[in-house]
Amino acid sequence: MDAALDAMVSNGSIPYVVAALGNSAGPIWSGAAGERASGMAAGGDTIFRIVSMSKAVGATAALILADRGRLNWETPVEEILPEFARLVVIENGVETQLRRPARTKATLRNLATHTSGLAYEFWDGAVGRYLAESGMPSIVSGQRAGLLYPLAFDPGTAWQYGGGADWLGLAVSAIDGRSIDRFCIEEIFEPLGLTSTSFELNATSAALLGDVLARTENGELGSSVLNLDPPASPEFYGMGHALNSTAPDYLRFLRMWLGMGSLDGVRILSEATARDALRNQIGTLRIEPRSTVFAPATSDLDPMPGVELSHSLVAARTERQVPGRRAVGSAFWGGVLNTHFWLDPTADLAGVFMTQVVPFLDGYVMRDLEEFERLSYSLMI
């Protein structure tokens, strides 16, 4: 495993990597290769901008409230956050003036499963044009005005990757009364011992942050001109992108899911709630590939080509066995800077594979991730 990571860095496909494996009983293996910054080796203490890997944490926050009978997944979003009712559908995916009210109401379940109608501009040209024409800030800006994206489709009628997790985090705050950062710290980070996971960087964690590099047209790595850091001191913390973490910390979070809500004797979710959360929650809908409209930040959205994918309340979900890799019912996702995880309850195995490279789903990174996963199953199971 260590030799494989070293080779990934030495052949130039990734600048550095920190990876780890674990099961419900404990960590199994961890390793690192390369320099997170000039002269500074990557390691278990390296801080990563995990961006969209924040979504699974936000979903867990909502599940804690559901477990306590305080959140109903079928509640319309606008009953908790009235401003959601302002969102309209871009009819036929054309310009901003051709809009209509949604024919269905988005629920909290739709927010968690990317079936709410919200769509990121990175894979939806109509949404991107709307933002450009209206002057609306991006949802990753940290500004509340950035929440008011138009809907790309009627809620519940399709799957499209978008900012539902940010609204879900606000719903948790509205129901509970605590800010989403305080809720996550008190209900998730502290009970699970996630000591290096945070919404804001302090001087110590900032000094451990990995550099971000970009894939150039010739396949080499160079400096990134994109700023995809979670904004400091935002108007709201978006659970779609707000967190910084380490590979060991995130593995602890995944091990809680392998333990069906429990980690090292500490339970934050009931087993029934955890098992239900990992089931397919979108019926016959499926995750379909989408072409990028902003290639500097992301490749096409097709994380597992040829594999049937649904979505749980936590993350994307495989609907068939991937030979030599994860089983049916495995959860997985990644962040735009190419931090990745998978969670396989059948094999009792979770893995994290973290670097900081754009574009998202970069072909070199995804090849290395697949190699790491195959090695994990061949050596660890």
GROMACS .gro file of C-alpha atoms in nm:
model
  381
    1MET     CA    1   0.000   0.000   0.000
    2ASP     CA    2   0.274   0.245   0.093
    3ALA     CA    3   0.465   0.164  -0.224
    4ALA     CA    4   0.152   0.228  -0.430
    5LEU     CA    5   0.105   0.574  -0.277
    6ASP     CA    6   0.472   0.655  -0.334
    7ALA     CA    7   0.439   0.555  -0.700
    8MET     CA    8   0.130   0.773  -0.747
    9VAL     CA    9   0.329   1.076  -0.633
   10SER     CA   10   0.655   0.990  -0.808
   11ASN     CA   11   0.484   0.941  -1.145
   12GLY     CA   12   0.329   1.288  -1.119
   13SER     CA   13  -0.037   1.188  -1.112
   14ILE     CA   14  -0.095   1.346  -0.771
   15PRO     CA   15   0.119   1.592  -0.572
   16TYR     CA   16   0.062   1.427  -0.235
   17VAL     CA   17  -0.188   1.195  -0.070
   18VAL     CA   18  -0.301   1.081   0.272
   19ALA     CA   19  -0.509   0.763   0.282
   20ALA     CA   20  -0.656   0.542   0.553
   21LEU     CA   21  -0.866   0.229   0.598
   22GLY     CA   22  -1.075   0.111   0.888
   23ASN     CA   23  -1.361  -0.109   1.000
   24SER     CA   24  -1.617  -0.091   1.277
   25ALA     CA   25  -1.359  -0.220   1.528
   26GLY     CA   26  -1.084   0.029   1.454
   27PRO     CA   27  -0.832   0.169   1.207
   28ILE     CA   28  -0.664  -0.090   0.983
   29TRP     CA   29  -0.399   0.101   0.790
   30SER     CA   30  -0.289   0.454   0.706
   31GLY     CA   31  -0.023   0.601   0.484
   32ALA     CA   32   0.093   0.916   0.312
   33ALA     CA   33   0.322   1.024   0.031
   34GLY     CA   34   0.449   1.350  -0.112
   35GLU     CA   35   0.475   1.703   0.023
   36ARG     CA   36   0.163   1.898   0.121
   37ALA     CA   37   0.369   2.215   0.076
   38SER     CA   38   0.729   2.277  -0.021
   39GLY     CA   39   0.952   2.093   0.223
   40MET     CA   40   0.658   1.973   0.435
   41ALA     CA   41   0.564   1.605   0.418
   42ALA     CA   42   0.198   1.508   0.400
   43GLY     CA   43   0.077   1.301   0.694
   44GLY     CA   44  -0.206   1.220   0.927
   45ASP     CA   45  -0.207   1.576   1.061
   46THR     CA   46  -0.244   1.736   0.716
   47ILE     CA   47  -0.556   1.952   0.701
   48PHE     CA   48  -0.771   1.917   0.390
   49ARG     CA   49  -1.050   2.136   0.259
   50ILE     CA   50  -1.300   1.850   0.234
   51VAL     CA   51  -1.567   2.069   0.073
   52SER     CA   52  -1.851   1.836  -0.037
   53MET     CA   53  -1.749   1.564   0.207
   54SER     CA   54  -1.913   1.807   0.453
   55LYS     CA   55  -2.250   1.696   0.313
   56ALA     CA   56  -2.246   1.359   0.491
   57VAL     CA   57  -2.179   1.540   0.819
   58GLY     CA   58  -2.472   1.775   0.759
   59ALA     CA   59  -2.696   1.480   0.682
   60THR     CA   60  -2.585   1.318   1.007
   61ALA     CA   61  -2.686   1.632   1.197
   62ALA     CA   62  -3.035   1.610   1.047
   63LEU     CA   63  -3.052   1.238   1.124
   64ILE     CA   64  -2.974   1.306   1.489
   65LEU     CA   65  -3.282   1.529   1.507
   66ALA     CA   66  -3.490   1.272   1.316
   67ASP     CA   67  -3.375   1.004   1.560
   68ARG     CA   68  -3.506   1.220   1.844
   69GLY     CA   69  -3.842   1.274   1.676
   70ARG     CA   70  -3.772   1.640   1.607
   71LEU     CA   71  -3.733   1.624   1.228
   72ASN     CA   72  -3.965   1.460   0.974
   73TRP     CA   73  -3.808   1.394   0.636
   74GLU     CA   74  -4.140   1.450   0.458
   75THR     CA   75  -4.182   1.805   0.591
   76PRO     CA   76  -4.183   2.065   0.310
   77VAL     CA   77  -3.874   2.282   0.333
   78GLU     CA   78  -4.078   2.603   0.319
   79GLU     CA   79  -4.259   2.512   0.641
   80ILE     CA   80  -3.927   2.542   0.826
   81LEU     CA   81  -3.749   2.791   0.599
   82PRO     CA   82  -4.019   3.008   0.436
   83GLU     CA   83  -3.772   3.172   0.199
   84PHE     CA   84  -3.746   2.843   0.007
   85ALA     CA   85  -4.093   2.916  -0.134
   86ARG     CA   86  -3.935   3.201  -0.333
   87LEU     CA   87  -3.744   2.957  -0.555
   88VAL     CA   88  -3.888   2.908  -0.903
   89VAL     CA   89  -3.815   2.661  -1.182
   90ILE     CA   90  -3.624   2.763  -1.494
   91GLU     CA   91  -3.867   2.635  -1.757
   92ASN     CA   92  -3.699   2.413  -2.015
   93GLY     CA   93  -3.359   2.521  -1.886
   94VAL     CA   94  -3.356   2.857  -2.063
   95GLU     CA   95  -3.305   3.221  -1.970
   96THR     CA   96  -3.397   3.380  -1.641
   97GLN     CA   97  -3.720   3.546  -1.755
   98LEU     CA   98  -3.882   3.213  -1.847
   99ARG     CA   99  -3.964   3.087  -1.500
  100ARG     CA  100  -4.260   2.927  -1.325
  101PRO     CA  101  -4.359   2.810  -0.978
  102ALA     CA  102  -4.260   2.456  -0.888
  103ARG     CA  103  -4.536   2.199  -0.935
  104THR     CA  104  -4.426   2.004  -0.627
  105LYS     CA  105  -4.295   2.106  -0.287
  106ALA     CA  106  -3.941   2.011  -0.191
  107THR     CA  107  -3.911   1.813   0.133
  108LEU     CA  108  -3.621   1.774   0.372
  109ARG     CA  109  -3.563   1.431   0.216
  110ASN     CA  110  -3.525   1.597  -0.123
  111LEU     CA  111  -3.257   1.828   0.020
  112ALA     CA  112  -3.052   1.535   0.151
  113THR     CA  113  -3.082   1.329  -0.168
  114HIS     CA  114  -3.023   1.598  -0.435
  115THR     CA  115  -3.378   1.570  -0.566
  116SER     CA  116  -3.495   1.915  -0.450
  117GLY     CA  117  -3.452   2.089  -0.786
  118LEU     CA  118  -3.137   2.272  -0.677
  119ALA     CA  119  -2.843   2.227  -0.913
  120TYR     CA  120  -2.485   2.351  -0.904
  121GLU     CA  121  -2.381   2.583  -1.186
  122PHE     CA  122  -2.075   2.365  -1.258
  123TRP     CA  123  -2.288   2.110  -1.447
  124ASP     CA  124  -2.594   2.318  -1.539
  125GLY     CA  125  -2.552   2.593  -1.794
  126ALA     CA  126  -2.895   2.745  -1.732
  127VAL     CA  127  -2.822   2.791  -1.363
  128GLY     CA  128  -2.484   2.941  -1.449
  129ARG     CA  129  -2.647   3.189  -1.688
  130TYR     CA  130  -2.901   3.281  -1.422
  131LEU     CA  131  -2.625   3.363  -1.174
  132ALA     CA  132  -2.439   3.568  -1.433
  133GLU     CA  133  -2.747   3.762  -1.546
  134SER     CA  134  -2.884   3.826  -1.200
  135GLY     CA  135  -2.554   3.900  -1.027
  136MET     CA  136  -2.643   3.647  -0.759
  137PRO     CA  137  -2.345   3.516  -0.562
  138SER     CA  138  -2.257   3.147  -0.572
  139ILE     CA  139  -2.383   2.927  -0.291
  140VAL     CA  140  -2.022   2.859  -0.195
  141SER     CA  141  -1.965   3.231  -0.127
  142GLY     CA  142  -2.097   3.210   0.229
  143GLN     CA  143  -2.354   3.482   0.157
  144ARG     CA  144  -2.719   3.409   0.235
  145ALA     CA  145  -2.816   3.566  -0.097
  146GLY     CA  146  -2.634   3.276  -0.260
  147LEU     CA  147  -2.897   3.034  -0.132
  148LEU     CA  148  -3.166   3.162  -0.368
  149TYR     CA  149  -3.074   2.963  -0.678
  150PRO     CA  150  -3.354   2.886  -0.922
  151LEU     CA  151  -3.471   2.526  -0.941
  152ALA     CA  152  -3.356   2.326  -1.242
  153PHE     CA  153  -3.652   2.086  -1.219
  154ASP     CA  154  -3.961   2.014  -1.011
  155PRO     CA  155  -3.868   1.865  -0.673
  156GLY     CA  156  -3.878   1.487  -0.662
  157THR     CA  157  -3.868   1.436  -1.039
  158ALA     CA  158  -3.493   1.395  -1.099
  159TRP     CA  159  -3.152   1.371  -0.935
  160GLN     CA  160  -2.911   1.658  -0.989
  161TYR     CA  161  -2.615   1.754  -0.775
  162GLY     CA  162  -2.674   2.082  -0.594
  163GLY     CA  163  -2.684   2.285  -0.277
  164GLY     CA  164  -2.955   2.103  -0.084
  165ALA     CA  165  -2.716   2.031   0.204
  166ASP     CA  166  -2.677   2.403   0.272
  167TRP     CA  167  -3.053   2.441   0.316
  168LEU     CA  168  -3.062   2.123   0.524
  169GLY     CA  169  -2.806   2.267   0.764
  170LEU     CA  170  -3.019   2.579   0.803
  171ALA     CA  171  -3.322   2.359   0.871
  172VAL     CA  172  -3.132   2.180   1.149
  173SER     CA  173  -3.051   2.517   1.306
  174ALA     CA  174  -3.410   2.638   1.272
  175ILE     CA  175  -3.548   2.324   1.439
  176ASP     CA  176  -3.286   2.291   1.711
  177GLY     CA  177  -3.208   2.653   1.794
  178ARG     CA  178  -2.830   2.611   1.786
  179SER     CA  179  -2.620   2.730   1.493
  180ILE     CA  180  -2.519   2.445   1.264
  181ASP     CA  181  -2.153   2.476   1.361
  182ARG     CA  182  -2.235   2.457   1.732
  183PHE     CA  183  -2.471   2.164   1.671
  184CYS     CA  184  -2.206   1.968   1.478
  185ILE     CA  185  -1.937   2.040   1.736
  186GLU     CA  186  -2.153   1.933   2.031
  187GLU     CA  187  -2.341   1.643   1.872
  188ILE     CA  188  -2.087   1.497   1.625
  189PHE     CA  189  -1.729   1.623   1.657
  190GLU     CA  190  -1.692   1.605   2.035
  191PRO     CA  191  -1.872   1.269   2.088
  192LEU     CA  192  -1.676   1.105   1.804
  193GLY     CA  193  -1.342   1.258   1.896
  194LEU     CA  194  -1.301   1.452   1.571
  195THR     CA  195  -1.037   1.682   1.714
  196SER     CA  196  -0.904   1.815   1.382
  197THR     CA  197  -1.235   1.882   1.205
  198SER     CA  198  -1.350   2.244   1.201
  199PHE     CA  199  -1.551   2.514   1.034
  200GLU     CA  200  -1.274   2.771   1.083
  201LEU     CA  201  -0.896   2.735   1.077
  202ASN     CA  202  -0.686   2.863   1.365
  203ALA     CA  203  -0.315   2.941   1.342
  204THR     CA  204  -0.218   2.581   1.414
  205SER     CA  205  -0.452   2.417   1.164
  206ALA     CA  206  -0.382   2.678   0.896
  207ALA     CA  207  -0.013   2.589   0.917
  208LEU     CA  208  -0.102   2.225   0.842
  209LEU     CA  209  -0.321   2.301   0.539
  210GLY     CA  210  -0.226   2.133   0.213
  211ASP     CA  211  -0.155   2.333  -0.103
  212VAL     CA  212  -0.402   2.317  -0.394
  213LEU     CA  213  -0.266   2.230  -0.739
  214ALA     CA  214  -0.428   2.217  -1.081
  215ARG     CA  215  -0.401   1.974  -1.370
  216THR     CA  216  -0.269   2.151  -1.678
  217GLU     CA  217  -0.365   2.073  -2.037
  218ASN     CA  218  -0.054   1.860  -2.083
  219GLY     CA  219  -0.141   1.649  -1.778
  220GLU     CA  220   0.117   1.798  -1.547
  221LEU     CA  221   0.048   1.968  -1.214
  222GLY     CA  222   0.078   2.342  -1.163
  223SER     CA  223  -0.046   2.620  -0.939
  224SER     CA  224  -0.423   2.664  -0.910
  225VAL     CA  225  -0.575   3.005  -0.977
  226LEU     CA  226  -0.912   2.897  -0.836
  227ASN     CA  227  -0.999   2.985  -0.478
  228LEU     CA  228  -1.220   2.704  -0.354
  229ASP     CA  229  -1.144   2.750   0.015
  230PRO     CA  230  -1.451   2.752   0.242
  231PRO     CA  231  -1.505   3.123   0.317
  232ALA     CA  232  -1.389   3.239   0.660
  233SER     CA  233  -1.654   3.391   0.890
  234PRO     CA  234  -1.941   3.350   0.640
  235GLU     CA  235  -2.296   3.472   0.688
  236PHE     CA  236  -2.390   3.107   0.727
  237TYR     CA  237  -2.195   2.781   0.732
  238GLY     CA  238  -2.299   2.577   0.430
  239MET     CA  239  -2.302   2.206   0.508
  240GLY     CA  240  -2.236   2.144   0.142
  241HIS     CA  241  -1.882   2.275   0.162
  242ALA     CA  242  -1.781   2.431   0.496
  243LEU     CA  243  -1.550   2.182   0.667
  244ASN     CA  244  -1.178   2.124   0.703
  245SER     CA  245  -1.059   1.786   0.831
  246THR     CA  246  -0.789   1.519   0.831
  247ALA     CA  247  -0.790   1.164   0.696
  248PRO     CA  248  -0.785   1.007   1.047
  249ASP     CA  249  -1.073   1.226   1.165
  250TYR     CA  250  -1.292   1.151   0.866
  251LEU     CA  251  -1.217   0.781   0.900
  252ARG     CA  252  -1.351   0.797   1.256
  253PHE     CA  253  -1.670   0.952   1.118
  254LEU     CA  254  -1.700   0.671   0.861
  255ARG     CA  255  -1.634   0.407   1.125
  256MET     CA  256  -1.934   0.543   1.317
  257TRP     CA  257  -2.140   0.461   1.008
  258LEU     CA  258  -1.990   0.111   0.987
  259GLY     CA  259  -2.093   0.077   1.351
  260MET     CA  260  -2.446   0.180   1.251
  261GLY     CA  261  -2.443   0.493   1.463
  262SER     CA  262  -2.185   0.391   1.722
  263LEU     CA  263  -1.809   0.446   1.751
  264ASP     CA  264  -1.593   0.300   2.027
  265GLY     CA  265  -1.892   0.262   2.258
  266VAL     CA  266  -2.033   0.610   2.188
  267ARG     CA  267  -2.368   0.609   2.007
  268ILE     CA  268  -2.493   0.921   1.827
  269LEU     CA  269  -2.762   0.750   1.615
  270SER     CA  270  -2.986   0.452   1.677
  271GLU     CA  271  -2.902   0.145   1.472
  272ALA     CA  272  -3.242   0.154   1.304
  273THR     CA  273  -3.197   0.516   1.195
  274ALA     CA  274  -2.845   0.451   1.066
  275ARG     CA  275  -2.947   0.144   0.866
  276ASP     CA  276  -3.244   0.321   0.713
  277ALA     CA  277  -3.033   0.625   0.625
  278LEU     CA  278  -2.798   0.413   0.412
  279ARG     CA  279  -3.080   0.264   0.202
  280ASN     CA  280  -3.177   0.393  -0.142
  281GLN     CA  281  -3.392   0.699  -0.075
  282ILE     CA  282  -3.473   0.806  -0.433
  283GLY     CA  283  -3.678   0.511  -0.559
  284THR     CA  284  -3.631   0.447  -0.930
  285LEU     CA  285  -3.441   0.771  -0.993
  286ARG     CA  286  -3.072   0.728  -1.065
  287ILE     CA  287  -2.758   0.941  -1.074
  288GLU     CA  288  -2.695   1.013  -1.441
  289PRO     CA  289  -2.371   1.155  -1.588
  290ARG     CA  290  -2.365   1.528  -1.654
  291SER     CA  291  -2.116   1.722  -1.865
  292THR     CA  292  -1.912   1.994  -1.703
  293VAL     CA  293  -1.971   2.356  -1.797
  294PHE     CA  294  -1.672   2.479  -1.594
  295ALA     CA  295  -1.377   2.254  -1.675
  296PRO     CA  296  -1.119   2.438  -1.457
  297ALA     CA  297  -1.309   2.331  -1.145
  298THR     CA  298  -1.459   1.996  -1.239
  299SER     CA  299  -1.460   1.719  -1.494
  300ASP     CA  300  -1.785   1.559  -1.610
  301LEU     CA  301  -1.999   1.437  -1.321
  302ASP     CA  302  -1.963   1.062  -1.366
  303PRO     CA  303  -1.791   0.931  -1.053
  304MET     CA  304  -1.826   0.557  -1.128
  305PRO     CA  305  -1.873   0.509  -1.504
  306GLY     CA  306  -2.097   0.217  -1.590
  307VAL     CA  307  -2.212   0.158  -1.231
  308GLU     CA  308  -2.579   0.203  -1.138
  309LEU     CA  309  -2.600   0.466  -0.863
  310SER     CA  310  -2.881   0.581  -0.638
  311HIS     CA  311  -2.862   0.803  -0.331
  312SER     CA  312  -2.909   0.745   0.041
  313LEU     CA  313  -2.969   1.015   0.302
  314VAL     CA  314  -2.592   1.026   0.352
  315ALA     CA  315  -2.422   0.999   0.012
  316ALA     CA  316  -2.433   0.835  -0.330
  317ARG     CA  317  -2.501   0.461  -0.321
  318THR     CA  318  -2.391   0.171  -0.542
  319GLU     CA  319  -2.677  -0.045  -0.669
  320ARG     CA  320  -2.459  -0.334  -0.784
  321GLN     CA  321  -2.139  -0.506  -0.680
  322VAL     CA  322  -1.828  -0.352  -0.832
  323PRO     CA  323  -1.592  -0.646  -0.902
  324GLY     CA  324  -1.286  -0.635  -0.681
  325ARG     CA  325  -1.418  -0.327  -0.508
  326ARG     CA  326  -1.719  -0.211  -0.307
  327ALA     CA  327  -2.042  -0.406  -0.259
  328VAL     CA  328  -2.403  -0.320  -0.331
  329GLY     CA  329  -2.525  -0.060  -0.084
  330SER     CA  330  -2.190   0.113  -0.034
  331ALA     CA  331  -2.198   0.489   0.025
  332PHE     CA  332  -1.941   0.722  -0.127
  333TRP     CA  333  -1.864   1.075  -0.238
  334GLY     CA  334  -1.586   1.330  -0.270
  335GLY     CA  335  -1.499   1.696  -0.244
  336VAL     CA  336  -1.421   1.927  -0.535
  337LEU     CA  337  -1.050   1.928  -0.442
  338ASN     CA  338  -1.042   1.548  -0.474
  339THR     CA  339  -1.083   1.422  -0.123
  340HIS     CA  340  -1.274   1.094  -0.150
  341PHE     CA  341  -1.435   0.833   0.073
  342TRP     CA  342  -1.628   0.511   0.052
  343LEU     CA  343  -1.817   0.317   0.314
  344ASP     CA  344  -1.898  -0.052   0.257
  345PRO     CA  345  -2.118  -0.198   0.534
  346THR     CA  346  -2.120  -0.544   0.370
  347ALA     CA  347  -1.742  -0.577   0.383
  348ASP     CA  348  -1.716  -0.371   0.704
  349LEU     CA  349  -1.460  -0.148   0.534
  350ALA     CA  350  -1.425   0.227   0.493
  351GLY     CA  351  -1.156   0.418   0.309
  352VAL     CA  352  -1.043   0.777   0.266
  353PHE     CA  353  -0.812   0.902  -0.008
  354MET     CA  354  -0.724   1.270   0.014
  355THR     CA  355  -0.529   1.513  -0.201
  356GLN     CA  356  -0.592   1.874  -0.311
  357VAL     CA  357  -0.612   1.895  -0.689
  358VAL     CA  358  -0.854   2.043  -0.941
  359PRO     CA  359  -1.050   1.959  -1.142
  360PHE     CA  360  -1.291   1.746  -0.939
  361LEU     CA  361  -1.297   1.384  -1.059
  362ASP     CA  362  -0.966   1.441  -1.237
  363GLY     CA  363  -0.887   1.131  -1.442
  364TYR     CA  364  -0.545   1.076  -1.287
  365VAL     CA  365  -0.682   1.102  -0.933
  366MET     CA  366  -0.975   0.872  -1.007
  367ARG     CA  367  -0.740   0.612  -1.156
  368ASP     CA  368  -0.528   0.626  -0.841
  369LEU     CA  369  -0.836   0.609  -0.619
  370GLU     CA  370  -0.954   0.295  -0.800
  371GLU     CA  371  -0.610   0.137  -0.762
  372PHE     CA  372  -0.609   0.219  -0.392
  373GLU     CA  373  -0.955   0.071  -0.346
  374ARG     CA  374  -0.868  -0.249  -0.533
  375LEU     CA  375  -0.554  -0.292  -0.324
  376SER     CA  376  -0.759  -0.232  -0.011
  377TYR     CA  377  -1.000  -0.515  -0.090
  378SER     CA  378  -0.727  -0.753  -0.203
  379LEU     CA  379  -0.506  -0.697   0.101
  380MET     CA  380  -0.744  -0.609   0.384
  381ILE     CA  381  -1.049  -0.831   0.343
   0.00000   0.00000   0.00000
